[in-house]
Amino acid sequence: MSDPATNREARLNARHSGLGIASFLMGAGMPLLIVCLFVFSISLDSFLSGYQRRDFNFILGLLVIFAPPFGHLIGLVFGIWGVRQPDRKKLFPVLGIIFNGLFLLSGLALVIIVIFLVFAAAGGFH
């Protein structure tokens, strides 16, 4: 039989999951990265000429559109992987799963809403 005191001591001595910490940081850090990209874009706008500004805004737009979903998807996988690690604390993987899952679901909901609005504006839903 296992001793409750031994199990408690084992849980207290367990280390945090590195994958869980990475998942949490990706979930919490991706919105901060987007804000930093916008601030950087605004501050750099006055230093660029017309063509440079257009190219920079195109690249920035691609980053803002494609980086967060992939980052949150990777963070979600890391969180699930971190929860499944034995003898590790589960706080950071669970928080990472929550943050990354919420941001993925809210992004998906936003895409669906935009698709419906574009469809309605194009004369759909007769």
PDB file of C-alpha atoms in Angstrom:
ATOM      1  CA  MET A   1       0.000   0.000   0.000  1.00  0.00           C
ATOM      2  CA  SER A   2       1.159   3.528  -0.639  1.00  0.00           C
ATOM      3  CA  ASP A   3       1.647   5.842   2.265  1.00  0.00           C
ATOM      4  CA  PRO A   4      -0.216   9.206   1.946  1.00  0.00           C
ATOM      5  CA  ALA A   5       2.743  11.049   3.473  1.00  0.00           C
ATOM      6  CA  THR A   6       5.092   9.528   0.898  1.00  0.00           C
ATOM      7  CA  ASN A   7       2.757  10.498  -1.958  1.00  0.00           C
ATOM      8  CA  ARG A   8       2.486  14.056  -0.629  1.00  0.00           C
ATOM      9  CA  GLU A   9       6.257  14.324  -0.326  1.00  0.00           C
ATOM     10  CA  ALA A  10       6.696  12.998  -3.860  1.00  0.00           C
ATOM     11  CA  ARG A  11       4.248  15.619  -5.178  1.00  0.00           C
ATOM     12  CA  LEU A  12       6.058  18.397  -3.305  1.00  0.00           C
ATOM     13  CA  ASN A  13       9.416  17.286  -4.680  1.00  0.00           C
ATOM     14  CA  ALA A  14       8.111  16.987  -8.266  1.00  0.00           C
ATOM     15  CA  ARG A  15       9.573  19.456 -10.715  1.00  0.00           C
ATOM     16  CA  HIS A  16       7.612  21.687 -13.041  1.00  0.00           C
ATOM     17  CA  SER A  17       7.204  20.397 -16.554  1.00  0.00           C
ATOM     18  CA  GLY A  18       9.400  22.223 -19.055  1.00  0.00           C
ATOM     19  CA  LEU A  19       6.829  21.608 -21.764  1.00  0.00           C
ATOM     20  CA  GLY A  20       4.148  23.001 -19.480  1.00  0.00           C
ATOM     21  CA  ILE A  21       6.141  26.162 -18.846  1.00  0.00           C
ATOM     22  CA  ALA A  22       6.716  26.548 -22.605  1.00  0.00           C
ATOM     23  CA  SER A  23       2.993  26.071 -23.221  1.00  0.00           C
ATOM     24  CA  PHE A  24       2.084  28.678 -20.607  1.00  0.00           C
ATOM     25  CA  LEU A  25       4.588  31.182 -21.990  1.00  0.00           C
ATOM     26  CA  MET A  26       3.314  30.665 -25.524  1.00  0.00           C
ATOM     27  CA  GLY A  27      -0.279  31.142 -24.416  1.00  0.00           C
ATOM     28  CA  ALA A  28       0.429  34.244 -22.368  1.00  0.00           C
ATOM     29  CA  GLY A  29       3.162  35.667 -24.578  1.00  0.00           C
ATOM     30  CA  MET A  30       1.541  35.513 -28.014  1.00  0.00           C
ATOM     31  CA  PRO A  31      -0.917  38.393 -27.365  1.00  0.00           C
ATOM     32  CA  LEU A  32       1.965  40.406 -25.952  1.00  0.00           C
ATOM     33  CA  LEU A  33       3.967  39.690 -29.110  1.00  0.00           C
ATOM     34  CA  ILE A  34       1.108  40.963 -31.277  1.00  0.00           C
ATOM     35  CA  VAL A  35       0.870  44.181 -29.245  1.00  0.00           C
ATOM     36  CA  CYS A  36       4.654  44.648 -29.523  1.00  0.00           C
ATOM     37  CA  LEU A  37       4.489  44.159 -33.306  1.00  0.00           C
ATOM     38  CA  PHE A  38       1.802  46.836 -33.597  1.00  0.00           C
ATOM     39  CA  VAL A  39       3.748  49.273 -31.412  1.00  0.00           C
ATOM     40  CA  PHE A  40       6.885  48.568 -33.450  1.00  0.00           C
ATOM     41  CA  SER A  41       4.944  49.161 -36.665  1.00  0.00           C
ATOM     42  CA  ILE A  42       3.541  52.459 -35.442  1.00  0.00           C
ATOM     43  CA  SER A  43       6.905  53.693 -34.213  1.00  0.00           C
ATOM     44  CA  LEU A  44       8.710  52.649 -37.418  1.00  0.00           C
ATOM     45  CA  ASP A  45       6.055  54.084 -39.741  1.00  0.00           C
ATOM     46  CA  SER A  46       7.560  57.572 -39.886  1.00  0.00           C
ATOM     47  CA  PHE A  47      11.013  56.268 -40.819  1.00  0.00           C
ATOM     48  CA  LEU A  48       9.976  54.297 -43.907  1.00  0.00           C
ATOM     49  CA  SER A  49       9.304  55.527 -47.425  1.00  0.00           C
ATOM     50  CA  GLY A  50       6.221  54.485 -49.438  1.00  0.00           C
ATOM     51  CA  TYR A  51       7.460  51.195 -50.896  1.00  0.00           C
ATOM     52  CA  GLN A  52       9.306  50.198 -47.750  1.00  0.00           C
ATOM     53  CA  ARG A  53       6.206  50.911 -45.666  1.00  0.00           C
ATOM     54  CA  ARG A  54       4.006  48.844 -47.987  1.00  0.00           C
ATOM     55  CA  ASP A  55       6.402  45.870 -47.909  1.00  0.00           C
ATOM     56  CA  PHE A  56       6.860  46.127 -44.151  1.00  0.00           C
ATOM     57  CA  ASN A  57       3.098  46.288 -43.552  1.00  0.00           C
ATOM     58  CA  PHE A  58       2.583  43.248 -45.796  1.00  0.00           C
ATOM     59  CA  ILE A  59       5.136  41.202 -43.855  1.00  0.00           C
ATOM     60  CA  LEU A  60       3.740  42.436 -40.546  1.00  0.00           C
ATOM     61  CA  GLY A  61       0.227  41.516 -41.673  1.00  0.00           C
ATOM     62  CA  LEU A  62       1.346  37.994 -42.547  1.00  0.00           C
ATOM     63  CA  LEU A  63       2.978  37.645 -39.133  1.00  0.00           C
ATOM     64  CA  VAL A  64      -0.109  38.901 -37.311  1.00  0.00           C
ATOM     65  CA  ILE A  65      -2.419  36.591 -39.274  1.00  0.00           C
ATOM     66  CA  PHE A  66      -0.434  33.350 -39.318  1.00  0.00           C
ATOM     67  CA  ALA A  67       1.894  33.358 -36.281  1.00  0.00           C
ATOM     68  CA  PRO A  68      -0.695  33.333 -33.451  1.00  0.00           C
ATOM     69  CA  PRO A  69      -2.735  30.324 -34.599  1.00  0.00           C
ATOM     70  CA  PHE A  70       0.366  28.220 -35.190  1.00  0.00           C
ATOM     71  CA  GLY A  71       1.934  29.405 -31.941  1.00  0.00           C
ATOM     72  CA  HIS A  72      -1.192  28.620 -29.940  1.00  0.00           C
ATOM     73  CA  LEU A  73      -1.576  25.242 -31.631  1.00  0.00           C
ATOM     74  CA  ILE A  74       2.015  24.343 -30.737  1.00  0.00           C
ATOM     75  CA  GLY A  75       1.418  25.662 -27.208  1.00  0.00           C
ATOM     76  CA  LEU A  76      -1.691  23.496 -26.896  1.00  0.00           C
ATOM     77  CA  VAL A  77       0.265  20.414 -27.984  1.00  0.00           C
ATOM     78  CA  PHE A  78       3.026  21.238 -25.493  1.00  0.00           C
ATOM     79  CA  GLY A  79       0.423  21.643 -22.738  1.00  0.00           C
ATOM     80  CA  ILE A  80      -1.199  18.295 -23.485  1.00  0.00           C
ATOM     81  CA  TRP A  81       2.219  16.671 -23.661  1.00  0.00           C
ATOM     82  CA  GLY A  82       3.211  18.326 -20.364  1.00  0.00           C
ATOM     83  CA  VAL A  83       0.074  17.105 -18.570  1.00  0.00           C
ATOM     84  CA  ARG A  84       0.842  13.553 -19.655  1.00  0.00           C
ATOM     85  CA  GLN A  85       4.375  13.605 -18.194  1.00  0.00           C
ATOM     86  CA  PRO A  86       4.585  11.484 -15.062  1.00  0.00           C
ATOM     87  CA  ASP A  87       6.046  12.837 -11.802  1.00  0.00           C
ATOM     88  CA  ARG A  88       5.718  16.478 -12.879  1.00  0.00           C
ATOM     89  CA  LYS A  89       3.624  19.303 -11.523  1.00  0.00           C
ATOM     90  CA  LYS A  90       0.580  20.062 -13.657  1.00  0.00           C
ATOM     91  CA  LEU A  91      -0.042  23.774 -12.987  1.00  0.00           C
ATOM     92  CA  PHE A  92       1.726  25.261 -16.001  1.00  0.00           C
ATOM     93  CA  PRO A  93       0.548  22.657 -18.532  1.00  0.00           C
ATOM     94  CA  VAL A  94      -3.071  23.140 -17.435  1.00  0.00           C
ATOM     95  CA  LEU A  95      -2.764  26.942 -17.612  1.00  0.00           C
ATOM     96  CA  GLY A  96      -1.113  26.587 -21.020  1.00  0.00           C
ATOM     97  CA  ILE A  97      -3.954  24.389 -22.267  1.00  0.00           C
ATOM     98  CA  ILE A  98      -6.524  26.903 -20.985  1.00  0.00           C
ATOM     99  CA  PHE A  99      -4.813  29.982 -22.487  1.00  0.00           C
ATOM    100  CA  ASN A 100      -3.941  28.400 -25.824  1.00  0.00           C
ATOM    101  CA  GLY A 101      -7.337  26.726 -26.139  1.00  0.00           C
ATOM    102  CA  LEU A 102      -9.231  29.928 -25.375  1.00  0.00           C
ATOM    103  CA  PHE A 103      -7.197  31.954 -27.855  1.00  0.00           C
ATOM    104  CA  LEU A 104      -7.586  29.289 -30.554  1.00  0.00           C
ATOM    105  CA  LEU A 105     -11.334  29.079 -30.002  1.00  0.00           C
ATOM    106  CA  SER A 106     -11.760  32.857 -29.951  1.00  0.00           C
ATOM    107  CA  GLY A 107      -9.707  33.165 -33.150  1.00  0.00           C
ATOM    108  CA  LEU A 108     -11.792  30.472 -34.809  1.00  0.00           C
ATOM    109  CA  ALA A 109     -14.998  32.222 -33.711  1.00  0.00           C
ATOM    110  CA  LEU A 110     -13.706  35.514 -35.142  1.00  0.00           C
ATOM    111  CA  VAL A 111     -12.919  33.860 -38.483  1.00  0.00           C
ATOM    112  CA  ILE A 112     -16.393  32.300 -38.636  1.00  0.00           C
ATOM    113  CA  ILE A 113     -18.045  35.644 -37.828  1.00  0.00           C
ATOM    114  CA  VAL A 114     -16.033  37.417 -40.541  1.00  0.00           C
ATOM    115  CA  ILE A 115     -16.933  34.707 -43.078  1.00  0.00           C
ATOM    116  CA  PHE A 116     -20.628  35.104 -42.252  1.00  0.00           C
ATOM    117  CA  LEU A 117     -20.412  38.904 -42.494  1.00  0.00           C
ATOM    118  CA  VAL A 118     -18.665  38.748 -45.869  1.00  0.00           C
ATOM    119  CA  PHE A 119     -21.193  36.203 -47.097  1.00  0.00           C
ATOM    120  CA  ALA A 120     -24.089  38.374 -45.931  1.00  0.00           C
ATOM    121  CA  ALA A 121     -22.570  41.492 -47.514  1.00  0.00           C
ATOM    122  CA  ALA A 122     -22.149  39.637 -50.809  1.00  0.00           C
ATOM    123  CA  GLY A 123     -25.899  38.995 -50.982  1.00  0.00           C
ATOM    124  CA  GLY A 124     -26.123  35.620 -49.288  1.00  0.00           C
ATOM    125  CA  PHE A 125     -28.867  34.408 -46.959  1.00  0.00           C
ATOM    126  CA  HIS A 126     -31.829  34.982 -49.282  1.00  0.00           C
TER     127      HIS A 126
END
